Structures are given as structure tokens and as C-alpha cells.
Amino acid sequence: MDLNLSAQQAPAQGGLIIDSSTATFQADVIDASKERPVLVDFWAPWCGPCKQLTPALEKVVAALGGKIALVKINVDENQALAGQMGVQSIPAVFGFVAGRPADGFMGALPESEIARFAQKMIDMAAKAGVGGPSEAETQIAAALEAAEAALVAEDFERAYQIFATVLRHAPDNLDALVGVATVQFRTGDRDGARETLAMLPEDSDHVGAEGLAKAISLEEEAEKLGDDAQLEQTLATNPDDHQARFDLAMIRNSKGDRLAAVQALIGIMERDRDWNDDGARKKLLDFFEAWGPKDAATLKGRRMLSSLLFR
């Protein structure tokens, strides 16, 4: 999968490309770079290379659609400022991030090199908490969203491919790592899922990882409980056999029938709310954790639980 998801280009340039001076440098560059990175172009009307560089700078900045700004300084009219910045020859370009110069270059560069420099400033700004996510972070976020959609659609092959691609680009991305483990678990490779989860940092508190670990544990627990048909027969004879109903809930969950699992546990609570030291409610909360807060069965189960508890 190609992660190079092109950002839409914003046509408006309002405030992105301006002329400035010594008097307004603080506001136009220092203060503005605390909101988004700013390129400062020191130029002069008589400078031949400047006439080549400045239009290329303007084109790159406009194409980035608001992620970076360009401030142009005429050195003939602002000699003291140029001296303070150490400008010895022009054109000279400085990238400002978070109120400070971060990098720069002198001379006319090709447009492709200017674009790389601008993206470097954007990435540096993102790391400093300025101006929003970098292009790479935006692409990864879009890829993870596509992978989650594939999981919902049970297109496990596509989900796995996307998660694996993200990990190639960002090996420390925990969402992608947990995504791979989730695909493994949901396609029957429980041992593989457990091994993948073991790759998480020891101090990780990733909610999805905790839910998946709980789901693995619940499935293993359910495997020890026997035949659901026999449990149903037991309940038909004795509806108050709460252990049989509890075990049936575990098996229903392991087979993916989440709503039936909820109903079984709610059924125990309706008959004996304190059974097994509130075991039915505790197990129901385990289910919710394993399924995740946005799962339809979790949402409906929480409503059913609230309705029962607050009658």
C-alpha cells in the first residue's frame, strides 16, 4: 500500500506570503512562527538569483496550503535586520519554528529542494507542537483509519496489509502493532496475537491492547466450558442454574454472539444480583472491555445494565 496520500491544496493564500520589515519582524516572523513555521526570504531588487528563488518559494508555500508561511525582507530597506541575522550574501532563507531560527540556506535552490526544506520545517514544527501534524503523521493517521474500516468490514487481509505497511514506515506505532495482533486473533491465530502483543513496551497502557488481551483470555476460558447445547438443556430444566447460564454466556461470546452473551449475564442478575459475589456484572464489564467502548454490543449492554441497576 502506498502511504503517500496527497493532501488537498488550499487555493487561498491570505496572510501566507507577505512583505515585512524590521518594524514588523517580531509579529510577522517571531510571533507567527509560534502558530506555524515561517520561511524568511532575504532578497534585493538587484539580485538576479533572488528573482529565480522567490517565485519558487511562493509556489511551494502556496502548494502547502497553510502549513507554512513566507515572509520577504528587502535587505536594502532593512540592512540592520539583515546584519542581525548574519546575512552575508543573498538570497538567504531562514526557517523559523516556535519563535526561533531552526535552519536555513543561501543561494537559489531547485523547487524540489525548496519543497524538501519546507517539509523539514513543517516536521520540526510538528515535533515542537506547532502547526499540527506533519505530512507523514497525516498519512499514517489516514492509513490507520482505512485499516480500522477494513477490520469493521472483516476484510482482514486488507487490514493486515495496511497495519504492516504503517509499521514499516513507523515501527514504534502502537496502534498498528495492536491492529496486527487484532487481525491475528480474529483470524484464529491466538498464539500469534499474543506474541505480537508481547512486543509492546512494558509500560504501555494502550487501551486496545488491554481489550485484546482480555478477549484472548475470555476465549481461552470459554474453551474449557464444554457444549453449549448441553448447557441450554440444563437451563430448560432448571432456569435458576446460574453457573450454566454464566458458562453459556462465555461460550456465546467466544462464538461472536455478543448480544446473547449480554442477555445471559443480565438474566443471572435479574434472578440473583449478588450471585457469585456479583460475578455476572463483573464478567459483563470484562466483555465490554474486550469488545471496546464503541462496539454495538457494548453500547446496548451498558444500556441494559443501567436499566437493571437503576430500576
Coordinates of N, CA and C in Angstrom, one line a residue, residues 115-291:
A115 N 11.0 22.5 -1.6 CA 9.9 21.7 -1.0 C 10.4 20.8 0.1
R116 N 11.5 20.2 -0.1 CA 12.1 19.3 1.0 C 12.4 20.2 2.2
F117 N 13.0 21.3 2.0 CA 13.3 22.2 3.1 C 12.1 22.6 3.9
A118 N 11.0 23.0 3.1 CA 9.8 23.5 3.7 C 9.2 22.4 4.5
Q119 N 9.2 21.1 4.0 CA 8.6 20.0 4.7 C 9.4 19.7 6.0
K120 N 10.7 19.9 5.9 CA 11.5 19.7 7.1 C 11.1 20.6 8.2
M121 N 10.9 21.9 7.8 CA 10.4 22.9 8.8 C 9.0 22.5 9.4
I122 N 8.2 22.0 8.5 CA 6.8 21.6 9.0 C 7.0 20.4 9.9
D123 N 7.8 19.4 9.6 CA 8.0 18.3 10.5 C 8.6 18.7 11.8
M124 N 9.6 19.6 11.8 CA 10.2 20.1 13.0 C 9.2 20.9 13.9
A125 N 8.3 21.6 13.2 CA 7.3 22.4 13.9 C 6.3 21.4 14.6
A126 N 5.9 20.3 13.9 CA 5.0 19.3 14.4 C 5.6 18.7 15.7
K127 N 6.9 18.4 15.7 CA 7.5 17.8 16.8 C 7.6 18.8 18.0
A128 N 7.6 20.1 17.7 CA 7.6 21.1 18.7 C 6.2 21.5 19.1
G129 N 5.2 20.8 18.6 CA 3.8 21.1 18.9 C 3.3 22.4 18.2
V130 N 3.9 22.7 17.1 CA 3.4 23.9 16.4 C 2.8 23.5 15.0
G131 N 1.7 24.0 14.7 CA 1.1 24.0 13.4 C 0.5 22.7 13.0
G132 N 0.2 21.7 13.9 CA -0.5 20.5 13.6 C 0.5 19.4 13.2
P133 N -0.1 18.3 12.7 CA 0.7 17.1 12.4 C 1.5 17.3 11.1
S134 N 2.6 16.5 11.0 CA 3.4 16.5 9.8 C 2.7 15.7 8.7
E135 N 3.3 15.9 7.5 CA 2.7 15.1 6.4 C 2.7 13.6 6.6
A136 N 3.8 13.1 7.2 CA 3.9 11.7 7.4 C 2.9 11.3 8.5
E137 N 2.7 12.1 9.5 CA 1.7 11.7 10.5 C 0.3 11.8 10.0
T138 N 0.1 12.7 9.1 CA -1.3 12.8 8.5 C -1.5 11.5 7.6
Q139 N -0.5 11.1 6.9 CA -0.7 9.9 6.0 C -0.9 8.7 6.9
I140 N -0.1 8.5 8.0 CA -0.3 7.4 8.8 C -1.7 7.3 9.5
A141 N -2.1 8.5 9.9 CA -3.5 8.6 10.5 C -4.5 8.1 9.5
A142 N -4.4 8.6 8.3 CA -5.4 8.2 7.2 C -5.3 6.7 7.0
A143 N -4.1 6.1 7.0 CA -3.9 4.7 6.7 C -4.5 3.9 7.9
L144 N -4.3 4.3 9.1 CA -4.9 3.6 10.2 C -6.4 3.7 10.2
E145 N -7.0 4.8 9.8 CA -8.4 4.9 9.7 C -8.9 3.9 8.6
A146 N -8.2 3.8 7.5 CA -8.6 2.8 6.5 C -8.5 1.4 7.0
A147 N -7.5 1.1 7.8 CA -7.3 -0.3 8.3 C -8.4 -0.6 9.3
E148 N -8.8 0.4 10.1 CA -9.9 0.1 11.1 C -11.2 -0.1 10.3
A149 N -11.4 0.6 9.2 CA -12.6 0.4 8.4 C -12.6 -1.0 7.8
A150 N -11.4 -1.5 7.4 CA -11.3 -2.8 6.9 C -11.6 -3.9 7.9
L151 N -11.2 -3.6 9.2 CA -11.5 -4.5 10.3 C -13.0 -4.6 10.5
V152 N -13.6 -3.5 10.5 CA -15.1 -3.5 10.7 C -15.8 -4.3 9.6
A153 N -15.3 -4.2 8.4 CA -15.9 -4.9 7.3 C -15.4 -6.3 7.2
E154 N -14.6 -6.7 8.2 CA -14.0 -8.1 8.2 C -13.1 -8.4 7.0
D155 N -12.6 -7.4 6.4 CA -11.6 -7.6 5.3 C -10.2 -7.7 5.9
F156 N -10.0 -8.8 6.5 CA -8.8 -9.0 7.4 C -7.5 -8.9 6.6
E157 N -7.5 -9.4 5.3 CA -6.3 -9.3 4.5 C -5.9 -7.9 4.3
R158 N -6.8 -7.0 3.9 CA -6.5 -5.6 3.6 C -6.1 -4.9 4.9
A159 N -6.8 -5.2 6.0 CA -6.4 -4.6 7.3 C -5.0 -4.9 7.7
Y160 N -4.7 -6.2 7.5 CA -3.3 -6.6 7.9 C -2.3 -5.9 7.0
Q161 N -2.5 -5.8 5.7 CA -1.6 -5.2 4.8 C -1.3 -3.7 5.2
I162 N -2.4 -3.0 5.5 CA -2.3 -1.6 5.9 C -1.5 -1.5 7.2
F163 N -1.9 -2.2 8.2 CA -1.2 -2.2 9.5 C 0.3 -2.5 9.3
A164 N 0.6 -3.5 8.5 CA 2.0 -3.9 8.3 C 2.8 -2.8 7.6
T165 N 2.1 -2.1 6.6 CA 2.8 -1.0 5.9 C 3.1 0.1 6.8
V166 N 2.1 0.4 7.7 CA 2.4 1.5 8.7 C 3.6 1.2 9.6
L167 N 3.7 -0.1 10.0 CA 4.8 -0.5 10.8 C 6.1 -0.4 10.1
R168 N 6.1 -0.6 8.8 CA 7.4 -0.4 8.0 C 7.8 1.0 8.0
H169 N 6.9 1.9 8.0 CA 7.2 3.4 8.0 C 7.4 3.9 9.4
A170 N 6.7 3.3 10.4 CA 6.7 3.8 11.8 C 6.8 2.6 12.7
P171 N 7.9 2.0 12.9 CA 8.0 0.7 13.7 C 7.5 0.8 15.1
D172 N 7.5 2.1 15.6 CA 7.0 2.2 17.0 C 5.6 2.6 17.2
N173 N 4.8 2.5 16.1 CA 3.4 2.9 16.1 C 2.6 1.8 16.8
L174 N 2.1 2.1 18.0 CA 1.4 1.1 18.8 C 0.1 0.7 18.3
D175 N -0.6 1.7 17.6 CA -1.9 1.4 17.1 C -1.8 0.3 16.0
A176 N -0.8 0.5 15.1 CA -0.6 -0.5 14.1 C -0.2 -1.9 14.6
L177 N 0.6 -1.9 15.7 CA 1.0 -3.2 16.3 C -0.2 -3.9 16.9
V178 N -1.0 -3.2 17.6 CA -2.2 -3.8 18.1 C -3.1 -4.2 17.0
G179 N -3.2 -3.4 15.9 CA -4.0 -3.8 14.8 C -3.6 -5.1 14.2
V180 N -2.3 -5.3 14.0 CA -1.8 -6.6 13.5 C -2.2 -7.8 14.5
A181 N -2.1 -7.5 15.8 CA -2.5 -8.6 16.7 C -4.0 -8.8 16.7
T182 N -4.8 -7.8 16.5 CA -6.2 -8.0 16.4 C -6.6 -8.8 15.2
V183 N -5.9 -8.5 14.0 CA -6.2 -9.4 12.8 C -5.8 -10.8 13.1
Q184 N -4.7 -11.0 13.7 CA -4.2 -12.4 14.0 C -5.3 -13.1 14.9
F185 N -5.7 -12.4 15.9 CA -6.7 -13.0 16.8 C -8.0 -13.4 16.1
R186 N -8.5 -12.4 15.4 CA -9.8 -12.6 14.7 C -9.7 -13.6 13.6
T187 N -8.6 -13.9 13.1 CA -8.4 -15.0 12.1 C -8.0 -16.3 12.6
G188 N -8.0 -16.4 14.0 CA -7.7 -17.7 14.6 C -6.3 -17.9 15.1
D189 N -5.4 -17.0 14.8 CA -4.0 -17.1 15.3 C -3.8 -16.5 16.6
R190 N -4.4 -17.2 17.7 CA -4.3 -16.6 19.0 C -2.9 -16.5 19.5
D191 N -2.1 -17.5 19.3 CA -0.7 -17.5 19.7 C 0.1 -16.4 19.1
G192 N -0.2 -16.2 17.8 CA 0.5 -15.1 17.1 C 0.1 -13.7 17.6
A193 N -1.2 -13.6 18.0 CA -1.7 -12.3 18.6 C -1.0 -12.1 19.9
R194 N -0.9 -13.1 20.7 CA -0.2 -13.0 22.0 C 1.2 -12.6 21.8
E195 N 1.9 -13.2 20.9 CA 3.3 -12.9 20.6 C 3.5 -11.4 20.1
T196 N 2.6 -11.0 19.3 CA 2.6 -9.6 18.8 C 2.4 -8.6 20.0
L197 N 1.4 -8.9 20.8 CA 1.2 -8.0 22.0 C 2.4 -8.0 22.9
A198 N 3.1 -9.0 22.9 CA 4.3 -9.1 23.8 C 5.4 -8.1 23.3
M199 N 5.3 -7.6 22.1 CA 6.3 -6.7 21.5 C 6.0 -5.3 22.0
L200 N 4.9 -5.0 22.7 CA 4.6 -3.7 23.2 C 5.5 -3.4 24.3
P201 N 5.9 -2.1 24.5 CA 6.7 -1.7 25.7 C 6.1 -2.1 27.0
E202 N 6.9 -2.5 27.9 CA 6.4 -3.0 29.2 C 5.5 -1.9 29.9
D203 N 5.8 -0.7 29.7 CA 5.0 0.4 30.4 C 3.8 0.9 29.6
S204 N 3.5 0.1 28.5 CA 2.4 0.6 27.6 C 1.1 0.4 28.3
D205 N 0.2 1.4 28.1 CA -1.2 1.3 28.7 C -2.2 1.5 27.5
H206 N -1.8 0.9 26.4 CA -2.7 1.0 25.2 C -4.0 0.4 25.5
V207 N -5.1 1.1 25.3 CA -6.4 0.6 25.7 C -6.8 -0.6 24.8
G208 N -6.5 -0.5 23.5 CA -6.8 -1.5 22.5 C -6.1 -2.8 22.9
A209 N -4.8 -2.7 23.3 CA -4.1 -3.9 23.7 C -4.7 -4.5 24.9
E210 N -5.1 -3.7 25.9 CA -5.7 -4.3 27.1 C -7.0 -5.0 26.7
G211 N -7.8 -4.4 25.9 CA -9.0 -5.1 25.5 C -8.8 -6.4 24.7
L212 N -7.8 -6.4 23.8 CA -7.5 -7.6 23.1 C -7.0 -8.7 24.0
A213 N -6.1 -8.3 24.9 CA -5.6 -9.3 25.9 C -6.8 -9.9 26.7
K214 N -7.7 -9.1 27.0 CA -8.9 -9.6 27.7 C -9.7 -10.5 26.8
A215 N -9.9 -10.2 25.6 CA -10.6 -11.1 24.6 C -9.9 -12.4 24.5
I216 N -8.6 -12.4 24.4 CA -7.9 -13.7 24.3 C -8.1 -14.5 25.6
S217 N -8.1 -13.9 26.7 CA -8.3 -14.6 28.0 C -9.7 -15.2 28.1
L218 N -10.7 -14.4 27.6 CA -12.1 -14.9 27.6 C -12.3 -16.1 26.7
E219 N -11.6 -16.0 25.6 CA -11.8 -17.2 24.6 C -11.2 -18.4 25.2
E220 N -10.0 -18.3 25.8 CA -9.4 -19.5 26.4 C -10.2 -20.0 27.5
E221 N -10.8 -19.1 28.3 CA -11.6 -19.5 29.4 C -12.9 -20.3 28.9
A222 N -13.5 -19.8 27.8 CA -14.7 -20.4 27.3 C -14.4 -21.8 26.7
E223 N -13.2 -22.1 26.2 CA -12.9 -23.4 25.7 C -13.0 -24.5 26.7
K224 N -12.9 -24.2 27.9 CA -12.9 -25.2 29.0 C -14.3 -25.5 29.5
L225 N -15.3 -24.9 28.9 CA -16.7 -25.0 29.5 C -17.6 -26.0 28.8
G226 N -17.2 -26.7 27.8 CA -18.0 -27.8 27.2 C -18.9 -27.3 26.2
D227 N -20.1 -28.0 26.1 CA -21.0 -27.9 25.0 C -22.2 -27.0 25.3
D228 N -22.4 -26.0 24.4 CA -23.5 -25.0 24.7 C -24.9 -25.7 24.6
A229 N -25.0 -26.7 23.7 CA -26.4 -27.4 23.6 C -26.7 -28.1 25.0
Q230 N -25.7 -28.7 25.6 CA -26.0 -29.3 26.9 C -26.3 -28.3 28.0
L231 N -25.7 -27.1 27.9 CA -26.0 -26.1 28.9 C -27.4 -25.5 28.7
E232 N -27.8 -25.4 27.4 CA -29.2 -24.9 27.1 C -30.2 -25.9 27.7
Q233 N -29.9 -27.2 27.5 CA -30.8 -28.3 28.0 C -30.9 -28.2 29.6
T234 N -29.7 -27.9 30.2 CA -29.7 -27.8 31.6 C -30.6 -26.6 32.1
L235 N -30.5 -25.5 31.4 CA -31.3 -24.3 31.7 C -32.8 -24.5 31.5
A236 N -33.1 -25.3 30.5 CA -34.5 -25.6 30.2 C -35.1 -26.4 31.3
T237 N -34.3 -27.2 32.0 CA -34.8 -28.0 33.1 C -34.8 -27.2 34.4
N238 N -33.7 -26.3 34.5 CA -33.6 -25.5 35.7 C -33.1 -24.1 35.4
P239 N -34.0 -23.2 35.1 CA -33.7 -21.8 34.8 C -32.9 -21.1 35.8
D240 N -32.8 -21.6 37.0 CA -32.1 -20.9 38.1 C -30.7 -21.5 38.3
D241 N -30.2 -22.3 37.3 CA -28.8 -22.8 37.3 C -27.9 -21.7 36.8
H242 N -27.5 -20.8 37.7 CA -26.8 -19.6 37.3 C -25.4 -19.9 36.7
Q243 N -24.8 -21.0 37.2 CA -23.5 -21.3 36.6 C -23.6 -21.8 35.2
A244 N -24.7 -22.5 34.9 CA -24.9 -23.0 33.5 C -25.1 -21.7 32.6
R245 N -25.9 -20.8 33.1 CA -26.2 -19.6 32.3 C -24.9 -18.8 32.1
F246 N -24.1 -18.7 33.2 CA -22.8 -18.0 33.1 C -21.9 -18.6 32.0
D247 N -21.8 -19.9 32.1 CA -21.0 -20.7 31.2 C -21.5 -20.5 29.7
L248 N -22.8 -20.5 29.6 CA -23.4 -20.3 28.2 C -23.0 -18.9 27.7
A249 N -23.0 -17.9 28.6 CA -22.6 -16.5 28.2 C -21.2 -16.5 27.7
M250 N -20.3 -17.2 28.4 CA -18.9 -17.3 27.9 C -18.8 -17.9 26.6
I251 N -19.5 -19.0 26.3 CA -19.4 -19.7 25.0 C -20.0 -18.8 23.9
R252 N -21.2 -18.2 24.2 CA -21.8 -17.3 23.2 C -20.8 -16.2 22.8
N253 N -20.1 -15.6 23.8 CA -19.2 -14.6 23.5 C -18.0 -15.1 22.6
S254 N -17.5 -16.3 22.9 CA -16.4 -16.9 22.2 C -16.8 -17.2 20.7
K255 N -18.1 -17.4 20.5 CA -18.6 -17.7 19.1 C -19.1 -16.4 18.4
G256 N -18.9 -15.3 19.0 CA -19.2 -14.0 18.4 C -20.6 -13.5 18.6
D257 N -21.4 -14.3 19.4 CA -22.8 -13.8 19.6 C -22.8 -13.0 20.9
R258 N -22.4 -11.7 20.7 CA -22.2 -10.9 21.9 C -23.5 -10.5 22.6
L259 N -24.5 -10.2 21.8 CA -25.8 -9.8 22.4 C -26.4 -11.0 23.2
A260 N -26.3 -12.2 22.8 CA -26.7 -13.3 23.5 C -25.9 -13.5 24.8
A261 N -24.6 -13.2 24.8 CA -23.8 -13.3 26.0 C -24.3 -12.2 27.0
V262 N -24.6 -11.0 26.5 CA -25.1 -10.0 27.4 C -26.4 -10.4 28.0
Q263 N -27.3 -10.9 27.2 CA -28.6 -11.3 27.7 C -28.5 -12.4 28.8
A264 N -27.6 -13.3 28.6 CA -27.4 -14.4 29.6 C -26.9 -13.8 30.9
L265 N -26.0 -12.9 30.9 CA -25.5 -12.4 32.1 C -26.5 -11.5 32.8
I266 N -27.2 -10.7 32.0 CA -28.3 -9.9 32.5 C -29.4 -10.8 33.2
G267 N -29.6 -11.9 32.5 CA -30.6 -12.9 33.1 C -30.2 -13.4 34.4
I268 N -28.9 -13.6 34.7 CA -28.5 -14.0 36.0 C -28.7 -12.9 37.0
M269 N -28.4 -11.7 36.6 CA -28.6 -10.5 37.6 C -30.0 -10.3 37.9
E270 N -30.9 -10.5 36.9 CA -32.3 -10.4 37.2 C -32.9 -11.4 38.2
R271 N -32.3 -12.6 38.2 CA -32.7 -13.6 39.2 C -32.0 -13.5 40.5
D272 N -30.7 -13.2 40.5 CA -29.9 -13.1 41.7 C -28.7 -12.1 41.5
R273 N -29.0 -10.9 41.8 CA -28.0 -9.8 41.5 C -26.7 -10.1 42.3
D274 N -26.7 -10.8 43.4 CA -25.5 -11.0 44.2 C -24.8 -12.3 43.9
W275 N -25.3 -13.1 43.0 CA -24.7 -14.4 42.7 C -23.2 -14.4 42.5
N276 N -22.5 -15.3 43.1 CA -21.1 -15.5 42.9 C -20.3 -14.2 43.1
D277 N -20.7 -13.5 44.2 CA -20.0 -12.2 44.5 C -20.1 -11.2 43.4
D278 N -21.3 -11.0 42.8 CA -21.6 -10.1 41.7 C -20.8 -10.5 40.5
G279 N -20.6 -11.8 40.3 CA -19.8 -12.4 39.2 C -20.4 -12.0 37.8
A280 N -21.7 -12.0 37.7 CA -22.3 -11.8 36.3 C -22.0 -10.3 35.9
R281 N -22.1 -9.4 36.8 CA -21.8 -8.0 36.4 C -20.3 -7.8 36.1
K282 N -19.5 -8.4 36.9 CA -18.0 -8.3 36.7 C -17.6 -8.9 35.3
K283 N -18.2 -10.0 35.0 CA -17.9 -10.6 33.7 C -18.4 -9.8 32.6
L284 N -19.6 -9.2 32.8 CA -20.2 -8.3 31.7 C -19.2 -7.1 31.5
L285 N -18.6 -6.6 32.5 CA -17.7 -5.5 32.4 C -16.4 -5.9 31.6
D286 N -16.0 -7.2 31.9 CA -14.9 -7.8 31.1 C -15.2 -7.8 29.6
F287 N -16.4 -8.2 29.3 CA -16.9 -8.3 27.9 C -16.8 -6.9 27.3
F288 N -17.3 -5.9 28.0 CA -17.2 -4.5 27.5 C -15.8 -4.1 27.2
E289 N -14.9 -4.4 28.1 CA -13.5 -4.0 27.9 C -12.9 -4.7 26.7
A290 N -13.3 -6.0 26.5 CA -12.7 -6.8 25.4 C -13.3 -6.3 24.1
W291 N -14.6 -5.9 24.0 CA -15.2 -5.5 22.8 C -14.9 -4.1 22.4

